[in-house]
Amino acid sequence: LVRSAIRKASARGQKLIYALARKEECTILNYGEHPEEALPSCEDAYNVFLAAGNKSAAADALRNIADTQGTLGRFQEAIETYGQAQNLLEGLGEHNKIGAVFNNMAIGYENMGNLDRAEHLYRSAEVEFGQAGDVNNQFTVTGNIADILYLRGNLAGADKLYQEALRIAASADITEPYLLYRLADLDLTRGRVQDAHRLAQQAVSVYQASQGTYQYLSAAMRVLGEVLEAQGDLTGARAQFEQSLAIAEKIGSVFNAAESREELAILAIEENHPEQAEASLRNAIAAFEKEKSDPDSSSAYTL
């Protein structure tokens, strides 16, 4: 449908409608099986909007470019692109769009281990979404702040915010699988293995049914694999990690692939095959260091 709109708008010389369709195509590709194909669509849309003087729409296209760079694990590059989008939105009063830029930029900083900067941006995004009255993004950013508390070891605080985010989502009649697998990860850390299994399985099922957001499906499968590993089902765990790796490699997400290799290495150590583990870990370390992901590099070196 979107490509039909692109063809029709192009034939009629309707440049802004063409750019809107290209931007939508970019979003769809970013969350599909081939996110690397999204960038030309985003860039085309950005150039048309900018030439027309539509800063708000041009910023949307830039944010989509940065989202795709993040999907591909190019976090520093994504942060710089989000900064360009933020500059375009300056003074326009677009609270929802500025909030989205802050939130997504924070994800890049979080993946690189800069938790202070990430939390500051998440809380700034929370303010912007509140001013815009955007309930959907409010539960998203609440869950993201919970991630920061979790990474700092504040498990009770993280649990409280995840539950709050789930309540906000439920009030909007939304099942948010990201919150489910993040809460599953927290439950596993606290020893609530059965709860973790239920939540992780539910998240994987929702993502599989949606046939999209493949990078999140890959991450949810890793959490489910960790739960199965904790329950002693090493065969089931390996199946989840290998599927997670296959998805990450298919969509070109170097970062997700490296995290899956790290999980397979942990499993290899448990199965008394350290020589297999070392090869996977050295591969993962190279990817983590390239993207300046210090927390992941640290855990891989420790292993």
mmCIF file of C-alpha atoms in Angstrom:
data_model
loop_
_atom_site.group_PDB
_atom_site.id
_atom_site.type_symbol
_atom_site.label_atom_id
_atom_site.label_comp_id
_atom_site.label_asym_id
_atom_site.label_seq_id
_atom_site.Cartn_x
_atom_site.Cartn_y
_atom_site.Cartn_z
ATOM 1 C CA LEU A 1 0.000 0.000 0.000
ATOM 2 C CA VAL A 2 2.762 2.445 0.899
ATOM 3 C CA ARG A 3 4.705 1.707 -2.279
ATOM 4 C CA SER A 4 1.535 2.184 -4.310
ATOM 5 C CA ALA A 5 1.191 5.612 -2.681
ATOM 6 C CA ILE A 6 4.833 6.393 -3.515
ATOM 7 C CA ARG A 7 4.292 5.554 -7.198
ATOM 8 C CA LYS A 8 1.057 7.548 -7.475
ATOM 9 C CA ALA A 9 2.403 10.609 -5.666
ATOM 10 C CA SER A 10 5.563 10.542 -7.786
ATOM 11 C CA ALA A 11 3.576 10.305 -11.029
ATOM 12 C CA ARG A 12 1.373 13.238 -9.980
ATOM 13 C CA GLY A 13 4.259 15.386 -8.743
ATOM 14 C CA GLN A 14 2.818 15.481 -5.204
ATOM 15 C CA LYS A 15 6.155 15.854 -3.453
ATOM 16 C CA LEU A 16 4.979 16.111 0.164
ATOM 17 C CA ILE A 17 2.654 13.106 -0.127
ATOM 18 C CA TYR A 18 5.524 11.241 -1.789
ATOM 19 C CA ALA A 19 7.818 12.148 1.121
ATOM 20 C CA LEU A 20 5.217 11.078 3.709
ATOM 21 C CA ALA A 21 4.903 7.694 1.996
ATOM 22 C CA ARG A 22 8.694 7.307 1.800
ATOM 23 C CA LYS A 23 8.951 8.077 5.530
ATOM 24 C CA GLU A 24 6.316 5.441 6.271
ATOM 25 C CA GLU A 25 8.171 2.965 4.058
ATOM 26 C CA CYS A 26 11.312 3.705 6.081
ATOM 27 C CA THR A 27 9.530 2.931 9.375
ATOM 28 C CA ILE A 28 8.118 -0.348 8.048
ATOM 29 C CA LEU A 29 11.510 -1.466 6.708
ATOM 30 C CA ASN A 30 13.271 -0.537 9.958
ATOM 31 C CA TYR A 31 11.042 -2.904 11.941
ATOM 32 C CA GLY A 32 11.068 -5.634 9.298
ATOM 33 C CA GLU A 33 13.612 -8.234 8.261
ATOM 34 C CA HIS A 34 15.880 -5.856 6.325
ATOM 35 C CA PRO A 35 16.333 -2.623 8.323
ATOM 36 C CA GLU A 36 19.436 -1.665 6.337
ATOM 37 C CA GLU A 37 17.122 -1.059 3.367
ATOM 38 C CA ALA A 38 15.276 1.648 5.319
ATOM 39 C CA LEU A 39 17.968 4.338 5.150
ATOM 40 C CA PRO A 40 17.530 5.416 1.474
ATOM 41 C CA SER A 41 13.764 5.866 2.057
ATOM 42 C CA CYS A 42 14.384 7.976 5.179
ATOM 43 C CA GLU A 43 17.028 10.095 3.490
ATOM 44 C CA ASP A 44 14.818 10.692 0.443
ATOM 45 C CA ALA A 45 11.935 11.815 2.679
ATOM 46 C CA TYR A 46 14.247 14.069 4.711
ATOM 47 C CA ASN A 47 15.597 15.822 1.622
ATOM 48 C CA VAL A 48 12.107 16.512 0.219
ATOM 49 C CA PHE A 49 10.761 17.836 3.538
ATOM 50 C CA LEU A 50 13.807 20.032 4.132
ATOM 51 C CA ALA A 51 13.656 21.470 0.613
ATOM 52 C CA ALA A 52 9.985 22.317 1.240
ATOM 53 C CA GLY A 53 10.890 24.085 4.493
ATOM 54 C CA ASN A 54 8.933 21.599 6.641
ATOM 55 C CA LYS A 55 11.300 21.314 9.614
ATOM 56 C CA SER A 56 8.919 19.210 11.711
ATOM 57 C CA ALA A 57 8.531 16.479 9.080
ATOM 58 C CA ALA A 58 12.231 16.643 8.219
ATOM 59 C CA ALA A 59 12.984 16.002 11.912
ATOM 60 C CA ASP A 60 10.675 12.970 11.833
ATOM 61 C CA ALA A 61 12.642 11.567 8.903
ATOM 62 C CA LEU A 62 15.925 12.210 10.720
ATOM 63 C CA ARG A 63 14.609 10.429 13.798
ATOM 64 C CA ASN A 64 13.718 7.463 11.606
ATOM 65 C CA ILE A 65 17.250 7.466 10.192
ATOM 66 C CA ALA A 66 18.646 7.453 13.740
ATOM 67 C CA ASP A 67 16.220 4.688 14.783
ATOM 68 C CA THR A 68 17.519 2.557 11.914
ATOM 69 C CA GLN A 69 21.135 3.291 12.838
ATOM 70 C CA GLY A 70 20.300 2.166 16.374
ATOM 71 C CA THR A 71 18.646 -1.017 15.085
ATOM 72 C CA LEU A 72 21.878 -1.780 13.235
ATOM 73 C CA GLY A 73 23.897 -1.193 16.435
ATOM 74 C CA ARG A 74 25.498 2.077 15.286
ATOM 75 C CA PHE A 75 24.765 3.905 18.538
ATOM 76 C CA GLN A 76 27.177 6.866 18.342
ATOM 77 C CA GLU A 77 26.047 7.595 14.803
ATOM 78 C CA ALA A 78 22.408 7.400 15.916
ATOM 79 C CA ILE A 79 22.985 9.824 18.806
ATOM 80 C CA GLU A 80 24.486 12.389 16.427
ATOM 81 C CA THR A 81 21.519 12.066 14.055
ATOM 82 C CA TYR A 82 19.038 12.484 16.924
ATOM 83 C CA GLY A 83 20.926 15.673 17.807
ATOM 84 C CA GLN A 84 20.298 17.000 14.291
ATOM 85 C CA ALA A 85 16.577 16.194 14.637
ATOM 86 C CA GLN A 86 16.483 17.987 17.998
ATOM 87 C CA ASN A 87 18.022 21.103 16.424
ATOM 88 C CA LEU A 88 15.355 21.145 13.697
ATOM 89 C CA LEU A 89 12.564 20.913 16.296
ATOM 90 C CA GLU A 90 13.957 23.760 18.420
ATOM 91 C CA GLY A 91 11.268 26.362 19.094
ATOM 92 C CA LEU A 92 8.480 24.576 17.199
ATOM 93 C CA GLY A 93 6.546 23.491 20.321
ATOM 94 C CA GLU A 94 6.433 19.882 19.125
ATOM 95 C CA HIS A 95 6.450 18.280 22.583
ATOM 96 C CA ASN A 96 5.586 14.779 21.375
ATOM 97 C CA LYS A 97 8.290 14.765 18.700
ATOM 98 C CA ILE A 98 10.959 16.216 20.990
ATOM 99 C CA GLY A 99 10.015 13.590 23.584
ATOM 100 C CA ALA A 100 10.488 10.820 21.014
ATOM 101 C CA VAL A 101 13.920 12.189 20.061
ATOM 102 C CA PHE A 102 14.991 12.396 23.733
ATOM 103 C CA ASN A 103 13.690 8.890 24.494
ATOM 104 C CA ASN A 104 15.359 7.243 21.518
ATOM 105 C CA MET A 105 18.619 9.130 21.998
ATOM 106 C CA ALA A 106 18.642 7.890 25.603
ATOM 107 C CA ILE A 107 18.483 4.290 24.366
ATOM 108 C CA GLY A 108 21.751 4.848 22.517
ATOM 109 C CA TYR A 109 23.446 6.277 25.620
ATOM 110 C CA GLU A 110 22.065 3.413 27.726
ATOM 111 C CA ASN A 111 23.491 0.808 25.336
ATOM 112 C CA MET A 112 26.866 2.551 25.541
ATOM 113 C CA GLY A 113 26.777 2.468 29.359
ATOM 114 C CA ASN A 114 26.224 6.189 30.009
ATOM 115 C CA LEU A 115 23.338 5.699 32.437
ATOM 116 C CA ASP A 116 23.374 9.231 33.870
ATOM 117 C CA ARG A 117 22.946 10.823 30.452
ATOM 118 C CA ALA A 118 20.333 8.227 29.494
ATOM 119 C CA GLU A 119 18.265 8.834 32.646
ATOM 120 C CA HIS A 120 18.396 12.612 32.176
ATOM 121 C CA LEU A 121 17.085 12.250 28.617
ATOM 122 C CA TYR A 122 14.385 9.745 29.628
ATOM 123 C CA ARG A 123 13.097 12.108 32.318
ATOM 124 C CA SER A 124 13.178 15.012 29.854
ATOM 125 C CA ALA A 125 11.172 12.857 27.432
ATOM 126 C CA GLU A 126 8.703 12.069 30.230
ATOM 127 C CA VAL A 127 8.064 15.796 30.708
ATOM 128 C CA GLU A 128 7.560 16.347 26.970
ATOM 129 C CA PHE A 129 5.138 13.418 26.633
ATOM 130 C CA GLY A 130 3.218 14.668 29.668
ATOM 131 C CA GLN A 131 2.828 18.112 28.069
ATOM 132 C CA ALA A 132 1.631 16.442 24.868
ATOM 133 C CA GLY A 133 -0.833 14.187 26.763
ATOM 134 C CA ASP A 134 0.700 11.145 25.032
ATOM 135 C CA VAL A 135 -0.314 8.134 27.167
ATOM 136 C CA ASN A 136 1.304 5.525 24.893
ATOM 137 C CA ASN A 137 4.739 7.075 25.057
ATOM 138 C CA GLN A 138 4.362 7.782 28.777
ATOM 139 C CA PHE A 139 4.286 4.058 29.592
ATOM 140 C CA THR A 140 7.176 3.485 27.170
ATOM 141 C CA VAL A 141 9.427 6.029 28.849
ATOM 142 C CA THR A 142 8.365 4.845 32.333
ATOM 143 C CA GLY A 143 9.534 1.354 31.363
ATOM 144 C CA ASN A 144 12.786 2.800 30.045
ATOM 145 C CA ILE A 145 13.461 4.624 33.314
ATOM 146 C CA ALA A 146 12.799 1.293 35.058
ATOM 147 C CA ASP A 147 15.553 -0.197 32.881
ATOM 148 C CA ILE A 148 18.007 2.362 34.276
ATOM 149 C CA LEU A 149 17.038 1.568 37.880
ATOM 150 C CA TYR A 150 17.439 -2.146 37.115
ATOM 151 C CA LEU A 151 20.905 -1.656 35.626
ATOM 152 C CA ARG A 152 21.922 0.289 38.749
ATOM 153 C CA GLY A 153 20.746 -2.574 40.965
ATOM 154 C CA ASN A 154 17.651 -0.837 42.330
ATOM 155 C CA LEU A 155 15.465 -3.901 41.766
ATOM 156 C CA ALA A 156 12.564 -2.809 43.964
ATOM 157 C CA GLY A 157 12.417 0.599 42.287
ATOM 158 C CA ALA A 158 12.586 -0.977 38.830
ATOM 159 C CA ASP A 159 9.828 -3.441 39.701
ATOM 160 C CA LYS A 160 7.571 -0.601 40.866
ATOM 161 C CA LEU A 161 8.074 1.358 37.622
ATOM 162 C CA TYR A 162 7.593 -1.687 35.355
ATOM 163 C CA GLN A 163 4.313 -2.413 37.140
ATOM 164 C CA GLU A 164 3.270 1.235 36.792
ATOM 165 C CA ALA A 165 4.079 1.175 33.067
ATOM 166 C CA LEU A 166 2.030 -2.014 32.628
ATOM 167 C CA ARG A 167 -0.922 -0.378 34.396
ATOM 168 C CA ILE A 168 -0.749 2.670 32.103
ATOM 169 C CA ALA A 169 -0.583 0.389 29.057
ATOM 170 C CA ALA A 170 -3.518 -1.697 30.305
ATOM 171 C CA SER A 171 -5.593 1.463 30.809
ATOM 172 C CA ALA A 172 -5.086 2.138 27.094
ATOM 173 C CA ASP A 173 -5.956 -1.508 26.314
ATOM 174 C CA ILE A 174 -2.405 -2.211 25.099
ATOM 175 C CA THR A 175 -0.274 -5.320 25.700
ATOM 176 C CA GLU A 176 3.317 -4.116 25.559
ATOM 177 C CA PRO A 177 5.701 -7.078 25.064
ATOM 178 C CA TYR A 178 8.816 -5.017 25.804
ATOM 179 C CA LEU A 179 7.623 -4.434 29.363
ATOM 180 C CA LEU A 180 6.806 -8.129 29.715
ATOM 181 C CA TYR A 181 10.275 -9.396 28.850
ATOM 182 C CA ARG A 182 12.020 -6.663 30.825
ATOM 183 C CA LEU A 183 9.951 -7.596 33.883
ATOM 184 C CA ALA A 184 10.757 -11.251 33.147
ATOM 185 C CA ASP A 185 14.468 -10.396 33.231
ATOM 186 C CA LEU A 186 13.983 -8.652 36.576
ATOM 187 C CA ASP A 187 11.994 -11.584 37.988
ATOM 188 C CA LEU A 188 14.745 -13.983 36.927
ATOM 189 C CA THR A 189 17.341 -11.838 38.710
ATOM 190 C CA ARG A 190 15.201 -11.961 41.866
ATOM 191 C CA GLY A 191 14.783 -15.733 41.630
ATOM 192 C CA ARG A 192 11.153 -15.721 40.518
ATOM 193 C CA VAL A 193 11.803 -18.202 37.742
ATOM 194 C CA GLN A 194 8.234 -19.352 37.076
ATOM 195 C CA ASP A 195 6.976 -15.774 36.786
ATOM 196 C CA ALA A 196 9.918 -14.959 34.529
ATOM 197 C CA HIS A 197 9.108 -17.924 32.263
ATOM 198 C CA ARG A 198 5.456 -16.912 31.932
ATOM 199 C CA LEU A 199 6.249 -13.278 31.102
ATOM 200 C CA ALA A 200 9.095 -14.042 28.683
ATOM 201 C CA GLN A 201 7.012 -16.638 26.829
ATOM 202 C CA GLN A 202 4.136 -14.174 26.576
ATOM 203 C CA ALA A 203 6.435 -11.480 25.157
ATOM 204 C CA VAL A 204 7.889 -13.846 22.547
ATOM 205 C CA SER A 205 4.405 -14.972 21.526
ATOM 206 C CA VAL A 206 3.159 -11.384 21.084
ATOM 207 C CA TYR A 207 6.173 -10.427 18.959
ATOM 208 C CA GLN A 208 5.848 -13.575 16.837
ATOM 209 C CA ALA A 209 2.153 -12.877 16.242
ATOM 210 C CA SER A 210 2.911 -9.307 15.132
ATOM 211 C CA GLN A 211 5.471 -10.495 12.546
ATOM 212 C CA GLY A 212 7.549 -7.384 13.061
ATOM 213 C CA THR A 213 9.907 -5.574 15.462
ATOM 214 C CA TYR A 214 12.451 -8.326 14.896
ATOM 215 C CA GLN A 215 15.210 -6.798 17.025
ATOM 216 C CA TYR A 216 12.870 -6.907 20.040
ATOM 217 C CA LEU A 217 11.836 -10.475 19.276
ATOM 218 C CA SER A 218 15.535 -11.385 19.269
ATOM 219 C CA ALA A 219 15.988 -9.761 22.699
ATOM 220 C CA ALA A 220 12.864 -11.402 24.149
ATOM 221 C CA MET A 221 14.083 -14.807 22.957
ATOM 222 C CA ARG A 222 17.377 -14.239 24.768
ATOM 223 C CA VAL A 223 15.510 -13.594 28.024
ATOM 224 C CA LEU A 224 13.385 -16.701 27.510
ATOM 225 C CA GLY A 225 16.576 -18.656 26.838
ATOM 226 C CA GLU A 226 18.094 -17.392 30.091
ATOM 227 C CA VAL A 227 14.981 -18.522 31.979
ATOM 228 C CA LEU A 228 15.101 -21.990 30.401
ATOM 229 C CA GLU A 229 18.801 -22.188 31.257
ATOM 230 C CA ALA A 230 18.011 -21.353 34.896
ATOM 231 C CA GLN A 231 15.415 -24.132 34.876
ATOM 232 C CA GLY A 232 18.010 -26.625 33.617
ATOM 233 C CA ASP A 233 16.541 -26.917 30.111
ATOM 234 C CA LEU A 234 19.804 -26.348 28.248
ATOM 235 C CA THR A 235 18.445 -27.749 24.989
ATOM 236 C CA GLY A 236 15.507 -25.345 25.065
ATOM 237 C CA ALA A 237 17.797 -22.484 26.017
ATOM 238 C CA ARG A 238 20.148 -23.205 23.107
ATOM 239 C CA ALA A 239 17.202 -23.241 20.702
ATOM 240 C CA GLN A 240 16.134 -19.756 21.879
ATOM 241 C CA PHE A 241 19.667 -18.340 21.705
ATOM 242 C CA GLU A 242 20.260 -19.769 18.235
ATOM 243 C CA GLN A 243 16.942 -18.411 16.949
ATOM 244 C CA SER A 244 17.767 -15.050 18.506
ATOM 245 C CA LEU A 245 21.160 -15.062 16.771
ATOM 246 C CA ALA A 246 19.641 -16.081 13.432
ATOM 247 C CA ILE A 247 17.125 -13.197 13.589
ATOM 248 C CA ALA A 248 19.821 -10.684 14.556
ATOM 249 C CA GLU A 249 22.068 -11.798 11.719
ATOM 250 C CA LYS A 250 19.173 -11.742 9.246
ATOM 251 C CA ILE A 251 18.297 -8.130 10.038
ATOM 252 C CA GLY A 252 21.956 -7.077 10.249
ATOM 253 C CA SER A 253 21.801 -6.129 13.938
ATOM 254 C CA VAL A 254 25.442 -6.588 14.948
ATOM 255 C CA PHE A 255 24.780 -5.655 18.578
ATOM 256 C CA ASN A 256 21.904 -8.112 19.067
ATOM 257 C CA ALA A 257 23.914 -10.834 17.355
ATOM 258 C CA ALA A 258 26.845 -10.225 19.696
ATOM 259 C CA GLU A 259 24.567 -10.460 22.758
ATOM 260 C CA SER A 260 23.194 -13.775 21.471
ATOM 261 C CA ARG A 261 26.743 -15.087 20.940
ATOM 262 C CA GLU A 262 27.552 -14.123 24.517
ATOM 263 C CA GLU A 263 24.571 -16.155 25.760
ATOM 264 C CA LEU A 264 25.658 -19.143 23.658
ATOM 265 C CA ALA A 265 29.123 -18.818 25.182
ATOM 266 C CA ILE A 266 27.701 -18.934 28.713
ATOM 267 C CA LEU A 267 25.781 -22.052 27.717
ATOM 268 C CA ALA A 268 28.916 -23.632 26.237
ATOM 269 C CA ILE A 269 30.744 -23.052 29.543
ATOM 270 C CA GLU A 270 27.902 -24.766 31.422
ATOM 271 C CA GLU A 271 28.079 -27.659 28.963
ATOM 272 C CA ASN A 272 31.842 -27.954 29.589
ATOM 273 C CA HIS A 273 32.943 -26.701 26.154
ATOM 274 C CA PRO A 274 35.044 -23.639 27.062
ATOM 275 C CA GLU A 275 36.896 -23.726 23.746
ATOM 276 C CA GLN A 276 33.604 -23.037 21.937
ATOM 277 C CA ALA A 277 32.808 -20.275 24.410
ATOM 278 C CA GLU A 278 36.056 -18.405 23.821
ATOM 279 C CA ALA A 279 35.536 -18.166 20.069
ATOM 280 C CA SER A 280 32.002 -16.781 20.531
ATOM 281 C CA LEU A 281 33.134 -14.298 23.168
ATOM 282 C CA ARG A 282 36.021 -12.887 21.149
ATOM 283 C CA ASN A 283 33.615 -12.366 18.257
ATOM 284 C CA ALA A 284 31.147 -10.618 20.580
ATOM 285 C CA ILE A 285 33.852 -8.435 22.178
ATOM 286 C CA ALA A 286 34.914 -7.112 18.768
ATOM 287 C CA ALA A 287 31.321 -6.022 18.066
ATOM 288 C CA PHE A 288 30.799 -4.484 21.534
ATOM 289 C CA GLU A 289 34.042 -2.496 21.359
ATOM 290 C CA LYS A 290 33.277 -1.222 17.874
ATOM 291 C CA GLU A 291 30.012 0.263 19.153
ATOM 292 C CA LYS A 292 31.591 1.459 22.433
ATOM 293 C CA SER A 293 29.206 -0.650 24.527
ATOM 294 C CA ASP A 294 31.302 -0.726 27.699
ATOM 295 C CA PRO A 295 28.925 -2.774 29.932
ATOM 296 C CA ASP A 296 28.680 -5.566 27.369
ATOM 297 C CA SER A 297 32.429 -5.509 26.686
ATOM 298 C CA SER A 298 33.068 -5.769 30.425
ATOM 299 C CA SER A 299 30.789 -8.788 30.931
ATOM 300 C CA ALA A 300 32.246 -10.537 27.868
ATOM 301 C CA TYR A 301 35.824 -9.991 29.102
ATOM 302 C CA THR A 302 34.808 -11.321 32.537
ATOM 303 C CA LEU A 303 33.432 -14.493 30.918
#
